[in-house]
JSON list of C-alpha atoms in Angstrom, two decimals:
[
{"chain": "A", "resi": 842, "resn": "MET", "atom": "CA", "xyz": [-42.72, -47.80, -48.93]},
{"chain": "A", "resi": 843, "resn": "ALA", "atom": "CA", "xyz": [-44.72, -45.84, -51.50]},
{"chain": "A", "resi": 844, "resn": "MET", "atom": "CA", "xyz": [-45.25, -42.94, -49.05]},
{"chain": "A", "resi": 845, "resn": "SER", "atom": "CA", "xyz": [-41.66, -41.76, -49.42]},
{"chain": "A", "resi": 846, "resn": "ALA", "atom": "CA", "xyz": [-40.25, -39.51, -52.12]},
{"chain": "A", "resi": 847, "resn": "ALA", "atom": "CA", "xyz": [-37.72, -42.10, -53.28]},
{"chain": "A", "resi": 848, "resn": "MET", "atom": "CA", "xyz": [-38.76, -45.72, -53.36]},
{"chain": "A", "resi": 849, "resn": "ILE", "atom": "CA", "xyz": [-36.76, -48.92, -53.70]},
{"chain": "A", "resi": 850, "resn": "LYS", "atom": "CA", "xyz": [-38.12, -50.51, -56.87]},
{"chain": "A", "resi": 851, "resn": "GLU", "atom": "CA", "xyz": [-35.78, -53.46, -56.94]},
{"chain": "A", "resi": 852, "resn": "GLY", "atom": "CA", "xyz": [-32.93, -54.54, -54.68]},
{"chain": "A", "resi": 853, "resn": "SER", "atom": "CA", "xyz": [-31.23, -57.65, -53.48]},
{"chain": "A", "resi": 854, "resn": "SER", "atom": "CA", "xyz": [-30.46, -58.36, -49.85]},
{"chain": "A", "resi": 855, "resn": "THR", "atom": "CA", "xyz": [-26.77, -59.13, -49.96]},
{"chain": "A", "resi": 856, "resn": "GLU", "atom": "CA", "xyz": [-24.59, -59.45, -46.89]},
{"chain": "A", "resi": 857, "resn": "SER", "atom": "CA", "xyz": [-22.21, -56.75, -48.11]},
{"chain": "A", "resi": 858, "resn": "LEU", "atom": "CA", "xyz": [-22.85, -53.20, -49.17]},
{"chain": "A", "resi": 859, "resn": "VAL", "atom": "CA", "xyz": [-21.96, -53.37, -52.85]},
{"chain": "A", "resi": 860, "resn": "ASN", "atom": "CA", "xyz": [-22.63, -50.89, -55.62]},
{"chain": "A", "resi": 861, "resn": "GLY", "atom": "CA", "xyz": [-25.50, -51.69, -57.97]},
{"chain": "A", "resi": 862, "resn": "ILE", "atom": "CA", "xyz": [-27.84, -53.79, -55.79]},
{"chain": "A", "resi": 863, "resn": "VAL", "atom": "CA", "xyz": [-30.62, -51.18, -55.76]},
{"chain": "A", "resi": 864, "resn": "GLU", "atom": "CA", "xyz": [-32.90, -49.73, -58.41]},
{"chain": "A", "resi": 865, "resn": "MET", "atom": "CA", "xyz": [-34.89, -46.66, -57.35]},
{"chain": "A", "resi": 866, "resn": "SER", "atom": "CA", "xyz": [-38.23, -45.22, -58.40]},
{"chain": "A", "resi": 867, "resn": "ARG", "atom": "CA", "xyz": [-40.34, -42.24, -57.39]},
{"chain": "A", "resi": 868, "resn": "GLY", "atom": "CA", "xyz": [-42.82, -42.65, -54.55]},
{"chain": "A", "resi": 869, "resn": "PHE", "atom": "CA", "xyz": [-45.91, -40.61, -53.66]},
{"chain": "A", "resi": 870, "resn": "THR", "atom": "CA", "xyz": [-43.80, -38.02, -51.75]},
{"chain": "A", "resi": 871, "resn": "LEU", "atom": "CA", "xyz": [-46.15, -38.01, -48.77]},
{"chain": "A", "resi": 872, "resn": "LEU", "atom": "CA", "xyz": [-42.97, -38.22, -46.71]},
{"chain": "A", "resi": 873, "resn": "PRO", "atom": "CA", "xyz": [-40.45, -35.98, -48.53]},
{"chain": "A", "resi": 874, "resn": "LYS", "atom": "CA", "xyz": [-36.72, -36.58, -48.23]},
{"chain": "A", "resi": 875, "resn": "ALA", "atom": "CA", "xyz": [-37.23, -40.16, -47.03]},
{"chain": "A", "resi": 876, "resn": "ILE", "atom": "CA", "xyz": [-36.77, -43.73, -48.20]},
{"chain": "A", "resi": 877, "resn": "ILE", "atom": "CA", "xyz": [-38.68, -46.52, -46.45]},
{"chain": "A", "resi": 878, "resn": "ASP", "atom": "CA", "xyz": [-37.94, -50.24, -46.47]},
{"chain": "A", "resi": 879, "resn": "THR", "atom": "CA", "xyz": [-40.07, -52.86, -44.73]},
{"chain": "A", "resi": 880, "resn": "HIS", "atom": "CA", "xyz": [-39.32, -56.31, -43.30]},
{"chain": "A", "resi": 881, "resn": "PHE", "atom": "CA", "xyz": [-35.99, -54.67, -42.60]},
{"chain": "A", "resi": 882, "resn": "MET", "atom": "CA", "xyz": [-34.30, -57.04, -40.13]},
{"chain": "A", "resi": 883, "resn": "SER", "atom": "CA", "xyz": [-35.94, -60.34, -41.05]},
{"chain": "A", "resi": 884, "resn": "ARG", "atom": "CA", "xyz": [-34.93, -60.02, -44.71]},
{"chain": "A", "resi": 885, "resn": "GLY", "atom": "CA", "xyz": [-31.48, -58.52, -44.11]},
{"chain": "A", "resi": 886, "resn": "ARG", "atom": "CA", "xyz": [-32.08, -55.27, -45.96]},
{"chain": "A", "resi": 887, "resn": "PHE", "atom": "CA", "xyz": [-29.44, -53.07, -44.30]},
{"chain": "A", "resi": 888, "resn": "ALA", "atom": "CA", "xyz": [-27.14, -53.04, -47.35]},
{"chain": "A", "resi": 889, "resn": "ARG", "atom": "CA", "xyz": [-29.86, -52.16, -49.84]},
{"chain": "A", "resi": 890, "resn": "LEU", "atom": "CA", "xyz": [-31.26, -49.37, -47.64]},
{"chain": "A", "resi": 891, "resn": "SER", "atom": "CA", "xyz": [-27.74, -48.00, -47.14]},
{"chain": "A", "resi": 892, "resn": "GLU", "atom": "CA", "xyz": [-27.11, -47.89, -50.90]},
{"chain": "A", "resi": 893, "resn": "ALA", "atom": "CA", "xyz": [-30.50, -46.25, -51.48]},
{"chain": "A", "resi": 894, "resn": "LEU", "atom": "CA", "xyz": [-29.52, -43.56, -48.96]},
{"chain": "A", "resi": 895, "resn": "LEU", "atom": "CA", "xyz": [-26.15, -42.98, -50.60]},
{"chain": "A", "resi": 896, "resn": "MET", "atom": "CA", "xyz": [-27.97, -42.57, -53.92]},
{"chain": "A", "resi": 897, "resn": "ASN", "atom": "CA", "xyz": [-30.19, -39.86, -52.39]},
{"chain": "A", "resi": 898, "resn": "PRO", "atom": "CA", "xyz": [-28.03, -37.35, -50.45]},
{"chain": "A", "resi": 899, "resn": "GLY", "atom": "CA", "xyz": [-29.92, -35.38, -47.83]},
{"chain": "A", "resi": 900, "resn": "PHE", "atom": "CA", "xyz": [-32.60, -38.04, -47.38]},
{"chain": "A", "resi": 901, "resn": "LEU", "atom": "CA", "xyz": [-33.30, -40.20, -44.32]},
{"chain": "A", "resi": 902, "resn": "ALA", "atom": "CA", "xyz": [-33.54, -43.96, -44.76]},
{"chain": "A", "resi": 903, "resn": "ILE", "atom": "CA", "xyz": [-36.10, -45.73, -42.58]},
{"chain": "A", "resi": 904, "resn": "GLY", "atom": "CA", "xyz": [-36.09, -49.49, -42.07]},
{"chain": "A", "resi": 905, "resn": "ILE", "atom": "CA", "xyz": [-39.21, -50.86, -40.40]},
{"chain": "A", "resi": 906, "resn": "CYS", "atom": "CA", "xyz": [-39.28, -54.33, -38.83]},
{"chain": "A", "resi": 907, "resn": "GLU", "atom": "CA", "xyz": [-42.25, -56.66, -38.92]},
{"chain": "A", "resi": 908, "resn": "ASP", "atom": "CA", "xyz": [-45.04, -56.01, -36.40]},
{"chain": "A", "resi": 909, "resn": "THR", "atom": "CA", "xyz": [-43.83, -52.42, -36.20]},
{"chain": "A", "resi": 910, "resn": "GLY", "atom": "CA", "xyz": [-45.14, -49.14, -37.49]},
{"chain": "A", "resi": 911, "resn": "LEU", "atom": "CA", "xyz": [-44.38, -45.44, -37.42]},
{"chain": "A", "resi": 912, "resn": "VAL", "atom": "CA", "xyz": [-47.03, -42.88, -36.58]},
{"chain": "A", "resi": 913, "resn": "ILE", "atom": "CA", "xyz": [-46.18, -39.55, -38.20]},
{"chain": "A", "resi": 914, "resn": "THR", "atom": "CA", "xyz": [-47.82, -36.41, -36.84]},
{"chain": "A", "resi": 915, "resn": "GLY", "atom": "CA", "xyz": [-47.66, -32.96, -38.35]},
{"chain": "A", "resi": 916, "resn": "GLY", "atom": "CA", "xyz": [-45.32, -34.29, -41.02]},
{"chain": "A", "resi": 917, "resn": "GLN", "atom": "CA", "xyz": [-42.44, -33.73, -38.59]},
{"chain": "A", "resi": 918, "resn": "HIS", "atom": "CA", "xyz": [-42.57, -36.21, -35.71]},
{"chain": "A", "resi": 919, "resn": "MET", "atom": "CA", "xyz": [-42.42, -40.00, -35.91]},
{"chain": "A", "resi": 920, "resn": "ARG", "atom": "CA", "xyz": [-43.05, -42.42, -33.07]},
{"chain": "A", "resi": 921, "resn": "THR", "atom": "CA", "xyz": [-42.63, -46.16, -33.11]},
{"chain": "A", "resi": 922, "resn": "ILE", "atom": "CA", "xyz": [-45.46, -48.57, -32.32]},
{"chain": "A", "resi": 923, "resn": "GLY", "atom": "CA", "xyz": [-45.51, -52.35, -32.18]},
{"chain": "A", "resi": 924, "resn": "SER", "atom": "CA", "xyz": [-43.21, -55.05, -30.87]},
{"chain": "A", "resi": 925, "resn": "GLY", "atom": "CA", "xyz": [-40.20, -54.43, -33.13]},
{"chain": "A", "resi": 926, "resn": "VAL", "atom": "CA", "xyz": [-37.96, -51.51, -34.02]},
{"chain": "A", "resi": 927, "resn": "ALA", "atom": "CA", "xyz": [-37.49, -48.94, -36.73]},
{"chain": "A", "resi": 928, "resn": "MET", "atom": "CA", "xyz": [-34.00, -47.96, -37.80]},
{"chain": "A", "resi": 929, "resn": "ILE", "atom": "CA", "xyz": [-33.18, -44.53, -39.14]},
{"chain": "A", "resi": 930, "resn": "LEU", "atom": "CA", "xyz": [-30.04, -44.12, -41.26]},
{"chain": "A", "resi": 931, "resn": "GLN", "atom": "CA", "xyz": [-28.55, -40.68, -41.90]},
{"chain": "A", "resi": 932, "resn": "ALA", "atom": "CA", "xyz": [-25.72, -39.90, -44.29]},
{"chain": "A", "resi": 933, "resn": "ASP", "atom": "CA", "xyz": [-25.45, -36.18, -43.50]},
{"chain": "A", "resi": 934, "resn": "GLY", "atom": "CA", "xyz": [-22.19, -36.75, -41.61]},
{"chain": "A", "resi": 935, "resn": "VAL", "atom": "CA", "xyz": [-20.49, -39.09, -44.09]},
{"chain": "A", "resi": 936, "resn": "LYS", "atom": "CA", "xyz": [-16.82, -38.14, -44.22]},
{"chain": "A", "resi": 937, "resn": "THR", "atom": "CA", "xyz": [-15.42, -40.71, -46.61]},
{"chain": "A", "resi": 938, "resn": "THR", "atom": "CA", "xyz": [-16.95, -43.15, -49.11]},
{"chain": "A", "resi": 939, "resn": "ASN", "atom": "CA", "xyz": [-16.06, -44.73, -52.41]},
{"chain": "A", "resi": 940, "resn": "PHE", "atom": "CA", "xyz": [-19.72, -44.84, -53.47]},
{"chain": "A", "resi": 941, "resn": "GLY", "atom": "CA", "xyz": [-19.32, -42.39, -56.38]},
{"chain": "A", "resi": 942, "resn": "GLU", "atom": "CA", "xyz": [-16.33, -44.23, -57.84]},
{"chain": "A", "resi": 943, "resn": "ALA", "atom": "CA", "xyz": [-17.19, -47.86, -57.05]},
{"chain": "A", "resi": 944, "resn": "LYS", "atom": "CA", "xyz": [-17.78, -50.11, -60.04]},
{"chain": "A", "resi": 945, "resn": "ASN", "atom": "CA", "xyz": [-20.85, -52.31, -60.31]},
{"chain": "A", "resi": 946, "resn": "MET", "atom": "CA", "xyz": [-20.85, -55.04, -57.62]},
{"chain": "A", "resi": 947, "resn": "GLN", "atom": "CA", "xyz": [-17.75, -53.55, -55.95]},
{"chain": "A", "resi": 948, "resn": "PRO", "atom": "CA", "xyz": [-17.92, -53.26, -52.12]},
{"chain": "A", "resi": 949, "resn": "ILE", "atom": "CA", "xyz": [-18.58, -49.79, -50.74]},
{"chain": "A", "resi": 950, "resn": "TYR", "atom": "CA", "xyz": [-16.94, -48.26, -47.68]},
{"chain": "A", "resi": 951, "resn": "VAL", "atom": "CA", "xyz": [-18.57, -45.48, -45.67]},
{"chain": "A", "resi": 952, "resn": "GLU", "atom": "CA", "xyz": [-17.29, -43.47, -42.72]},
{"chain": "A", "resi": 953, "resn": "GLY", "atom": "CA", "xyz": [-19.68, -41.45, -40.59]},
{"chain": "A", "resi": 954, "resn": "MET", "atom": "CA", "xyz": [-23.12, -42.85, -41.47]},
{"chain": "A", "resi": 955, "resn": "GLN", "atom": "CA", "xyz": [-25.41, -42.52, -38.44]},
{"chain": "A", "resi": 956, "resn": "MET", "atom": "CA", "xyz": [-27.94, -45.07, -37.24]},
{"chain": "A", "resi": 957, "resn": "HIS", "atom": "CA", "xyz": [-30.77, -44.54, -34.74]},
{"chain": "A", "resi": 958, "resn": "ILE", "atom": "CA", "xyz": [-32.75, -47.50, -33.39]},
{"chain": "A", "resi": 959, "resn": "LEU", "atom": "CA", "xyz": [-36.28, -46.66, -32.28]},
{"chain": "A", "resi": 960, "resn": "ALA", "atom": "CA", "xyz": [-38.40, -49.03, -30.19]},
{"chain": "A", "resi": 961, "resn": "GLU", "atom": "CA", "xyz": [-41.83, -48.28, -28.75]},
{"chain": "A", "resi": 962, "resn": "GLY", "atom": "CA", "xyz": [-41.55, -45.16, -26.62]},
{"chain": "A", "resi": 963, "resn": "ALA", "atom": "CA", "xyz": [-38.95, -43.56, -28.90]},
{"chain": "A", "resi": 964, "resn": "GLY", "atom": "CA", "xyz": [-39.61, -41.01, -31.57]},
{"chain": "A", "resi": 965, "resn": "PHE", "atom": "CA", "xyz": [-37.70, -39.03, -34.15]},
{"chain": "A", "resi": 966, "resn": "SER", "atom": "CA", "xyz": [-37.92, -35.40, -35.23]},
{"chain": "A", "resi": 967, "resn": "LEU", "atom": "CA", "xyz": [-37.72, -35.19, -39.01]},
{"chain": "A", "resi": 968, "resn": "GLU", "atom": "CA", "xyz": [-37.11, -31.45, -38.83]},
{"chain": "A", "resi": 969, "resn": "GLU", "atom": "CA", "xyz": [-34.30, -31.59, -36.25]},
{"chain": "A", "resi": 970, "resn": "ARG", "atom": "CA", "xyz": [-33.08, -35.03, -37.37]},
{"chain": "A", "resi": 971, "resn": "LYS", "atom": "CA", "xyz": [-32.72, -36.35, -33.86]},
{"chain": "A", "resi": 972, "resn": "MET", "atom": "CA", "xyz": [-34.20, -39.05, -31.67]},
{"chain": "A", "resi": 973, "resn": "ILE", "atom": "CA", "xyz": [-36.76, -38.12, -29.03]},
{"chain": "A", "resi": 974, "resn": "VAL", "atom": "CA", "xyz": [-37.43, -40.34, -26.04]},
{"chain": "A", "resi": 975, "resn": "GLU", "atom": "CA", "xyz": [-41.05, -39.99, -25.06]},
{"chain": "A", "resi": 976, "resn": "LYS", "atom": "CA", "xyz": [-41.92, -39.67, -21.38]},
{"chain": "A", "resi": 977, "resn": "SER", "atom": "CA", "xyz": [-44.74, -41.92, -20.18]}
]
């Protein structure tokens, strides 16, 4: 988590995406324009990673499941290893959201957020912001 430019310092794992569940901090910026969250599925962290992404326009949000890792080469290409998945959230195409106006603990709506699910054998281009299926 500390590799990314923006880091989730504090955040609850609520069922709903509500404003104010995440507190951010600065990471080491080894992976610029990214936010990483671990134990993503087992701890139900979709809402907190989504809010962190909405707080950081232009970033990618990466949720990594247990027993899963991402190998990053050349600072531009990620590939998934392990028995689980990594999820990439992108807010570049968000058309409508109440995030900027929502009061603390008010539910947030979002139209147009993208999600990519990467299992072993799938990669992602950080530069092109698209999934790459690796040929074996």
